[in-house]
mmCIF file with all atom_site columns, C-alpha atoms in Angstrom:
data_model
loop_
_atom_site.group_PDB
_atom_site.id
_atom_site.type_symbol
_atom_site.label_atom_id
_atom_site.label_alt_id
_atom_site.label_comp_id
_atom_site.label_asym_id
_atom_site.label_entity_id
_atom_site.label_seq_id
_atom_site.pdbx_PDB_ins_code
_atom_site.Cartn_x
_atom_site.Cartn_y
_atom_site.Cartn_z
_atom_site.occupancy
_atom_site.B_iso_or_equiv
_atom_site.pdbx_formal_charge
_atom_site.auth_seq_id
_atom_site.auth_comp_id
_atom_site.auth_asym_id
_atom_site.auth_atom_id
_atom_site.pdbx_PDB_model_num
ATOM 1   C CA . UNK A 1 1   ? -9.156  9.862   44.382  1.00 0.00 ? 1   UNK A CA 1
ATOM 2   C CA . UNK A 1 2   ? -8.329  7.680   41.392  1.00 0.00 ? 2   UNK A CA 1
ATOM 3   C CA . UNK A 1 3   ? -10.189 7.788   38.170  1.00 0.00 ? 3   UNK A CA 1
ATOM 4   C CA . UNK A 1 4   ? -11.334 5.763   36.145  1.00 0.00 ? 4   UNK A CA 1
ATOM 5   C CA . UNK A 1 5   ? -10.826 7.657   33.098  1.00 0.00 ? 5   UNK A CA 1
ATOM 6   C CA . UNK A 1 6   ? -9.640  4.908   30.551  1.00 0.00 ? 6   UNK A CA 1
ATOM 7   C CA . UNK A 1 7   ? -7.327  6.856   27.138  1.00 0.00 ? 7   UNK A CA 1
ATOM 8   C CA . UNK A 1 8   ? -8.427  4.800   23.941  1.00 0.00 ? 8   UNK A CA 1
ATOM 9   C CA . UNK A 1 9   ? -6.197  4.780   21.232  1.00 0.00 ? 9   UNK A CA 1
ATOM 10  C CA . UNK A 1 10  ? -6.477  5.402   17.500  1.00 0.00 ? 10  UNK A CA 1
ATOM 11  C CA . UNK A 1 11  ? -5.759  2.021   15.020  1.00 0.00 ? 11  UNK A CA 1
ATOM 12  C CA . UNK A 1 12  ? -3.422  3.175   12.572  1.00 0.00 ? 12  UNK A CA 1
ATOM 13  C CA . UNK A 1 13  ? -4.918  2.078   9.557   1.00 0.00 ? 13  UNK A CA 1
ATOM 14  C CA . UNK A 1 14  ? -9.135  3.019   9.691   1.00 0.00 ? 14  UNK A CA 1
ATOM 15  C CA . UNK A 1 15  ? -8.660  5.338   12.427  1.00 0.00 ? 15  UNK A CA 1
ATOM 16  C CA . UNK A 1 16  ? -11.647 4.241   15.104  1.00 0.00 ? 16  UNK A CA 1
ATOM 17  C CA . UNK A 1 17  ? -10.946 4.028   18.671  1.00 0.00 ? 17  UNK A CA 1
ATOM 18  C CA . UNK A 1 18  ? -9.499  1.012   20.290  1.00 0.00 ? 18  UNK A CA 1
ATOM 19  C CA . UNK A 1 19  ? -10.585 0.274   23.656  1.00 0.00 ? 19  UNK A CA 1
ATOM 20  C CA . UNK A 1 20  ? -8.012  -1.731  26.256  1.00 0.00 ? 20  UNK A CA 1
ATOM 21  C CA . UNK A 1 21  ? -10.433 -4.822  26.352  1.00 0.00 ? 21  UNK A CA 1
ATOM 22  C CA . UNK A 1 22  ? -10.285 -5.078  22.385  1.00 0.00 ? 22  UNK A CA 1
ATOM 23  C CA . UNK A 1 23  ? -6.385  -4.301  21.996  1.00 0.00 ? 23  UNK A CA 1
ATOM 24  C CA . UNK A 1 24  ? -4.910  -7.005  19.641  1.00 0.00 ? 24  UNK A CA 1
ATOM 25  C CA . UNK A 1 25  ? -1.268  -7.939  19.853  1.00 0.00 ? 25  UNK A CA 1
ATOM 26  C CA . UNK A 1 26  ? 1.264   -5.767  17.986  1.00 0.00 ? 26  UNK A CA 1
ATOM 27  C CA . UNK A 1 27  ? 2.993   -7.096  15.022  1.00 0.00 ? 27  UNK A CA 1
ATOM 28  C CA . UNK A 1 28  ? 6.690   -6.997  14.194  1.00 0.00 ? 28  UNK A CA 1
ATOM 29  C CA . UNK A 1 29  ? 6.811   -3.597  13.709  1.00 0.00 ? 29  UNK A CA 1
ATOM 30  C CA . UNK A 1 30  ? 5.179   -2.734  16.739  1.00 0.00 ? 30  UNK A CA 1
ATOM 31  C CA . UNK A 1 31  ? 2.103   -0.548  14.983  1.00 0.00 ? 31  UNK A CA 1
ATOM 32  C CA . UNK A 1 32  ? -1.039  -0.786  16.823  1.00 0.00 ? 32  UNK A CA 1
ATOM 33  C CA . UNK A 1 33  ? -4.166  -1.958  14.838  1.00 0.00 ? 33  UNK A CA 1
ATOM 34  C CA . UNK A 1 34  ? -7.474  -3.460  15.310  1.00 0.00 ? 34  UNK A CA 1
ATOM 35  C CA . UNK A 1 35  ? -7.752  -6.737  14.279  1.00 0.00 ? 35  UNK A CA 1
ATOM 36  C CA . UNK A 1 36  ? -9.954  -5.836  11.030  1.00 0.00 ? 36  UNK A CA 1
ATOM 37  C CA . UNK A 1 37  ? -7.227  -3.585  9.851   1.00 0.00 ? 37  UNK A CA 1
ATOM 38  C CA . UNK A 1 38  ? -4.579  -5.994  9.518   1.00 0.00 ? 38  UNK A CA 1
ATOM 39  C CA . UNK A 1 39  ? -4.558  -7.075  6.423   1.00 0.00 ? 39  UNK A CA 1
ATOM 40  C CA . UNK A 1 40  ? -2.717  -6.532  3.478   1.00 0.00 ? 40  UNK A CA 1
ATOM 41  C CA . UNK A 1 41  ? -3.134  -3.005  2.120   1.00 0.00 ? 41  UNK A CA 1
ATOM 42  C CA . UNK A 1 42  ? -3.065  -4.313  -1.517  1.00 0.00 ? 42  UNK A CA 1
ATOM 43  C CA . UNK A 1 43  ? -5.259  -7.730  -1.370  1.00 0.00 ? 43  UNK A CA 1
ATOM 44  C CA . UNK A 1 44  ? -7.363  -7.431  1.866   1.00 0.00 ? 44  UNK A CA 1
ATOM 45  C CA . UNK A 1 45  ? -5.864  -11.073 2.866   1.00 0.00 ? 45  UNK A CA 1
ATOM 46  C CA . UNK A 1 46  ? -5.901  -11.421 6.773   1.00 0.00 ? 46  UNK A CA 1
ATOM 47  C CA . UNK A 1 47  ? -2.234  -11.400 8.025   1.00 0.00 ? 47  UNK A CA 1
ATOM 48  C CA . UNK A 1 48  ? -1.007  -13.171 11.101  1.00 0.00 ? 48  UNK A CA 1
ATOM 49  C CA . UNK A 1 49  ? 0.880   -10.837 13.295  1.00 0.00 ? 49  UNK A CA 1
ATOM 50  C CA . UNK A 1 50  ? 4.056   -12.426 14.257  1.00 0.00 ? 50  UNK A CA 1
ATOM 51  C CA . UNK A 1 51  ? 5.157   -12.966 10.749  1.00 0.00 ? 51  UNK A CA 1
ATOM 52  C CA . UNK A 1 52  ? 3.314   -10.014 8.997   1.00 0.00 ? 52  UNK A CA 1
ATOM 53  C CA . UNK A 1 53  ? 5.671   -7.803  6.835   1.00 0.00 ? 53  UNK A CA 1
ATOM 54  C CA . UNK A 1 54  ? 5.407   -3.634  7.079   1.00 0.00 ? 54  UNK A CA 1
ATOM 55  C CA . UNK A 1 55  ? 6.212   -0.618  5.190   1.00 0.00 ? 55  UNK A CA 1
ATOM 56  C CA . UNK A 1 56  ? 5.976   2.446   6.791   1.00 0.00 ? 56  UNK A CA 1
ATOM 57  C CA . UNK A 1 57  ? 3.236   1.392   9.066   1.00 0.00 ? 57  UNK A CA 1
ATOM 58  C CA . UNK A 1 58  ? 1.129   -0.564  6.279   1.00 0.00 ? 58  UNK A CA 1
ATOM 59  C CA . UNK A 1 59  ? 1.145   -4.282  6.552   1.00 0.00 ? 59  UNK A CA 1
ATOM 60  C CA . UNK A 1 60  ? 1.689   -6.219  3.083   1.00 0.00 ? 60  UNK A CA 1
ATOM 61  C CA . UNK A 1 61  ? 0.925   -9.901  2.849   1.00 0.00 ? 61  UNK A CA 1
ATOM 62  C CA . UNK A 1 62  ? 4.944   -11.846 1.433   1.00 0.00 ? 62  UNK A CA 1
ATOM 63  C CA . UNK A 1 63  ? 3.769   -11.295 -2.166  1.00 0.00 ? 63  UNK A CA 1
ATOM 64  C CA . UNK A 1 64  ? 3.191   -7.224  -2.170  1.00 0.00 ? 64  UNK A CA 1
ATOM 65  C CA . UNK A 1 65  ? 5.798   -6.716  0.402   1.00 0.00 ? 65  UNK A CA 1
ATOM 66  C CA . UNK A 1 66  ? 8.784   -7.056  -1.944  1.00 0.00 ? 66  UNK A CA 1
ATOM 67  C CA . UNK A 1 67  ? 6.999   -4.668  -4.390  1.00 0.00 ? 67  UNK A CA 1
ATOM 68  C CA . UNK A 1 68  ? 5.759   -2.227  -1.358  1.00 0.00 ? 68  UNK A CA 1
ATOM 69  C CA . UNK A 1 69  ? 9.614   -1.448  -0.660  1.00 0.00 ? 69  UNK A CA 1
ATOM 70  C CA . UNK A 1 70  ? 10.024  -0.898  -4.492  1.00 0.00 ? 70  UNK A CA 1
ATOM 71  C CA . UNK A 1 71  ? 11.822  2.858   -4.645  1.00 0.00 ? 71  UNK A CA 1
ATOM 72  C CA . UNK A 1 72  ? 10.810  5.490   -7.346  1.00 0.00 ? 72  UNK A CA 1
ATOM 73  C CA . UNK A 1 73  ? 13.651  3.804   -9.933  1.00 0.00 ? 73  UNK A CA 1
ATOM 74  C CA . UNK A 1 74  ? 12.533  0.152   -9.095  1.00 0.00 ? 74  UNK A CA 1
ATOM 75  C CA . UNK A 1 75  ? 9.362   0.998   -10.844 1.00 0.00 ? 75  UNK A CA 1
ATOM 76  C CA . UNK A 1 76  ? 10.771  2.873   -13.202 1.00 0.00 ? 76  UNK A CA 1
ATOM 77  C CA . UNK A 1 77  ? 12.458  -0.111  -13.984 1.00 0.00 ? 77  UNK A CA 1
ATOM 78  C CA . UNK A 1 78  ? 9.665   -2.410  -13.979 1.00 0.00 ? 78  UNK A CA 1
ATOM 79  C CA . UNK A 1 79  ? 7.629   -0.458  -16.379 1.00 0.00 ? 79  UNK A CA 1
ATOM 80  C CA . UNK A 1 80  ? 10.717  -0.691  -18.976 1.00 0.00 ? 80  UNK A CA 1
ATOM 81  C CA . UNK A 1 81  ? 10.484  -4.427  -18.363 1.00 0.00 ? 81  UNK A CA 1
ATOM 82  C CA . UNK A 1 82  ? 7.095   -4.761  -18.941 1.00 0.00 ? 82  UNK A CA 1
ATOM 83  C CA . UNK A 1 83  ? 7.279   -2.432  -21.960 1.00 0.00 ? 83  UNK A CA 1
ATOM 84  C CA . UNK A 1 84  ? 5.693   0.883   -20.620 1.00 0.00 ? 84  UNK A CA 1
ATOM 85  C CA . UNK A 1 85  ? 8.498   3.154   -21.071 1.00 0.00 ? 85  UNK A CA 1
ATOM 86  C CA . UNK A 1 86  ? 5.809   5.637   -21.839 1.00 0.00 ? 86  UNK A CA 1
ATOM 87  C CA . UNK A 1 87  ? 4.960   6.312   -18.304 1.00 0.00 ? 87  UNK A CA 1
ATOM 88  C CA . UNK A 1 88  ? 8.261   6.433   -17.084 1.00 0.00 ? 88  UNK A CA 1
ATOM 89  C CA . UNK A 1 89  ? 8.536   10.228  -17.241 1.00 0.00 ? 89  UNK A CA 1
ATOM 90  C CA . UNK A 1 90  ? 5.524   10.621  -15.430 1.00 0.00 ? 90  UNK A CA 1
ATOM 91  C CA . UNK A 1 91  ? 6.097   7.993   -12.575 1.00 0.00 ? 91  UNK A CA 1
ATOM 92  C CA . UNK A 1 92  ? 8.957   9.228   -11.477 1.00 0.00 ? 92  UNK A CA 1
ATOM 93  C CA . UNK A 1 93  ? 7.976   12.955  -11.592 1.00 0.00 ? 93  UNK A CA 1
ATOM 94  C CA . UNK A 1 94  ? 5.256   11.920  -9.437  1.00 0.00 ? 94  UNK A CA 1
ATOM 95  C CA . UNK A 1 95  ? 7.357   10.090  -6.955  1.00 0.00 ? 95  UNK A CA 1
ATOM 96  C CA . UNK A 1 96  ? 5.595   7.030   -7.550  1.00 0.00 ? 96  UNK A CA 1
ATOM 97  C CA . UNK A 1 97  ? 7.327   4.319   -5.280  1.00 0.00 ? 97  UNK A CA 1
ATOM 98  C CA . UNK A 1 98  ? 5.942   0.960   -4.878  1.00 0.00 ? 98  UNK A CA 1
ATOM 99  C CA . UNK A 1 99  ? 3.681   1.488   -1.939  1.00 0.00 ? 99  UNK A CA 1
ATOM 100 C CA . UNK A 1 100 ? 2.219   3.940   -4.425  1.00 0.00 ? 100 UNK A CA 1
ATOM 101 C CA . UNK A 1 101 ? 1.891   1.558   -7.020  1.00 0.00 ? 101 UNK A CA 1
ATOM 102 C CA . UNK A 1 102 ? 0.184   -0.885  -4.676  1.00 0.00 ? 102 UNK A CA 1
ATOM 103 C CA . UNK A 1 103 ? -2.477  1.508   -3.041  1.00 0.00 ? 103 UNK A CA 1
ATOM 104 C CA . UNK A 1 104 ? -5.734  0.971   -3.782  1.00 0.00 ? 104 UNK A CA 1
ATOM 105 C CA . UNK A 1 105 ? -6.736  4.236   -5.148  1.00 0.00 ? 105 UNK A CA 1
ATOM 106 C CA . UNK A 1 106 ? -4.117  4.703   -7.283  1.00 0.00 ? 106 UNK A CA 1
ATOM 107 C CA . UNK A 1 107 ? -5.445  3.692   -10.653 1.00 0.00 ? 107 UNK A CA 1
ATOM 108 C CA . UNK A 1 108 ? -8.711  6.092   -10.326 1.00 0.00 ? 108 UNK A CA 1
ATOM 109 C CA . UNK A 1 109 ? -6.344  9.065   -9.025  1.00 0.00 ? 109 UNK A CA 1
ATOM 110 C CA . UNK A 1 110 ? -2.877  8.699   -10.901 1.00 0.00 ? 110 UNK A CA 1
ATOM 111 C CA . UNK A 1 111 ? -4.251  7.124   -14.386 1.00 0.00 ? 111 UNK A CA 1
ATOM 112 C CA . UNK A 1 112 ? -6.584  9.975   -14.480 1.00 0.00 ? 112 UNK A CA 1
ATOM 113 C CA . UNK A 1 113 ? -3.748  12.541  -13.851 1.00 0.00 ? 113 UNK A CA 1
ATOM 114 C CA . UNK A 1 114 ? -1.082  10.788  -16.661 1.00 0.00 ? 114 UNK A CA 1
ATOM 115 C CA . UNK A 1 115 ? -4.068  11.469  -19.300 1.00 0.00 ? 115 UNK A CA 1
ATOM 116 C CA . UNK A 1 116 ? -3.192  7.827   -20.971 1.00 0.00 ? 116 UNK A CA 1
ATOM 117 C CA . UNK A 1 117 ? -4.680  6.465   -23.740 1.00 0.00 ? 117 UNK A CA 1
ATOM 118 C CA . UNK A 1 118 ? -7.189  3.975   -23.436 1.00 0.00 ? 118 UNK A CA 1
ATOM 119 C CA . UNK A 1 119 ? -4.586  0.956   -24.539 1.00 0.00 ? 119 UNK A CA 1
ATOM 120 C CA . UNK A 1 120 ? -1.931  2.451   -22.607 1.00 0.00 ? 120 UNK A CA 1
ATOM 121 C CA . UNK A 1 121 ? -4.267  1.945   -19.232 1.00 0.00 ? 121 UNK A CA 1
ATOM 122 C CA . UNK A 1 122 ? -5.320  -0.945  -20.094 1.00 0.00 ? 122 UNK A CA 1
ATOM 123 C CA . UNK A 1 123 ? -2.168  -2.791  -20.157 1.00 0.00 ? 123 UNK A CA 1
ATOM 124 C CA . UNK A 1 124 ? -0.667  -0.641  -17.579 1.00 0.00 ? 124 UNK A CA 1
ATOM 125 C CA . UNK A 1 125 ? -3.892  -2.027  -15.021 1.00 0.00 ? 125 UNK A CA 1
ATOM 126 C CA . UNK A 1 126 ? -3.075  -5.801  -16.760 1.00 0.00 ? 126 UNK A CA 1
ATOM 127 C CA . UNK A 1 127 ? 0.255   -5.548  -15.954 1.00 0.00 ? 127 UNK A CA 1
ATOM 128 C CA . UNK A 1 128 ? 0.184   -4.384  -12.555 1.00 0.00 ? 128 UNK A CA 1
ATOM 129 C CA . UNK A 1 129 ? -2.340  -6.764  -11.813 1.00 0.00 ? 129 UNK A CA 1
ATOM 130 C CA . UNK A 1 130 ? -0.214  -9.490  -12.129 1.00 0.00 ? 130 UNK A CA 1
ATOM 131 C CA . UNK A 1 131 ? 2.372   -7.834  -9.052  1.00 0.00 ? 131 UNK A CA 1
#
């Protein structure tokens, strides 16, 4: 007797089921989301899948993806250039890569943790605003 048991899957990204009759396309990358969830992890803007850009199984839109695949010394080296040596210590004890940098909790959790000064936050969240 055949059933007609049907196995949802999981998307990637928020988690709910996924039902075969509401299965999007896969991107690139071949990561399996629904079609709310693909968007750019940083700015929310809707991505298209055949050209959509992914690190780790997190879509960027073309401007964040560049900065997504930033390694721990890449932002090292960005905060020299942008004259936050100060943090440098503490970013890269922390591992903080560029998908890191670009995740949306990261200036309640990590800027909390470093124990900046006021200024120091301030132009840390005005400079990586403009990424």
């Amino acid at each position: 007797m055949a059933s007609n048991h049907v196995i949802a899957k999981r998307c990637r990204r928020c988690g709910k089921l996924i039902f075969p009759e509401n299965l999007q396309k896969r991107c690139s990358a071949s990561i399996l989301l629904k079609q709310h969830a693909f968007a750019c992890a940083t700015c929310s803007v809707v991505l298209d899948y055949n050209v959509a850009e992914v690190v780790e199984n997190v879509p960027f839109c073309n401007k964040h993806y560049s900065v997504a695949r930033w390694s721990v010394e890449d932002v090292t080296e960005w905060l020299q250039q942008v004259g936050l040596e100060i943090l440098e210590d503490r970013f890269r004890d922390s591992r903080i890569d560029g998908k890191k940098l670009l995740g949306k909790g990261f200036n309640e959790i990590y800027l909390k943790h470093f124990q900046l000064s006021s200024m120091d936050r301030k132009e840390f969240q005005k400079q990586r605003a403009k990424l």
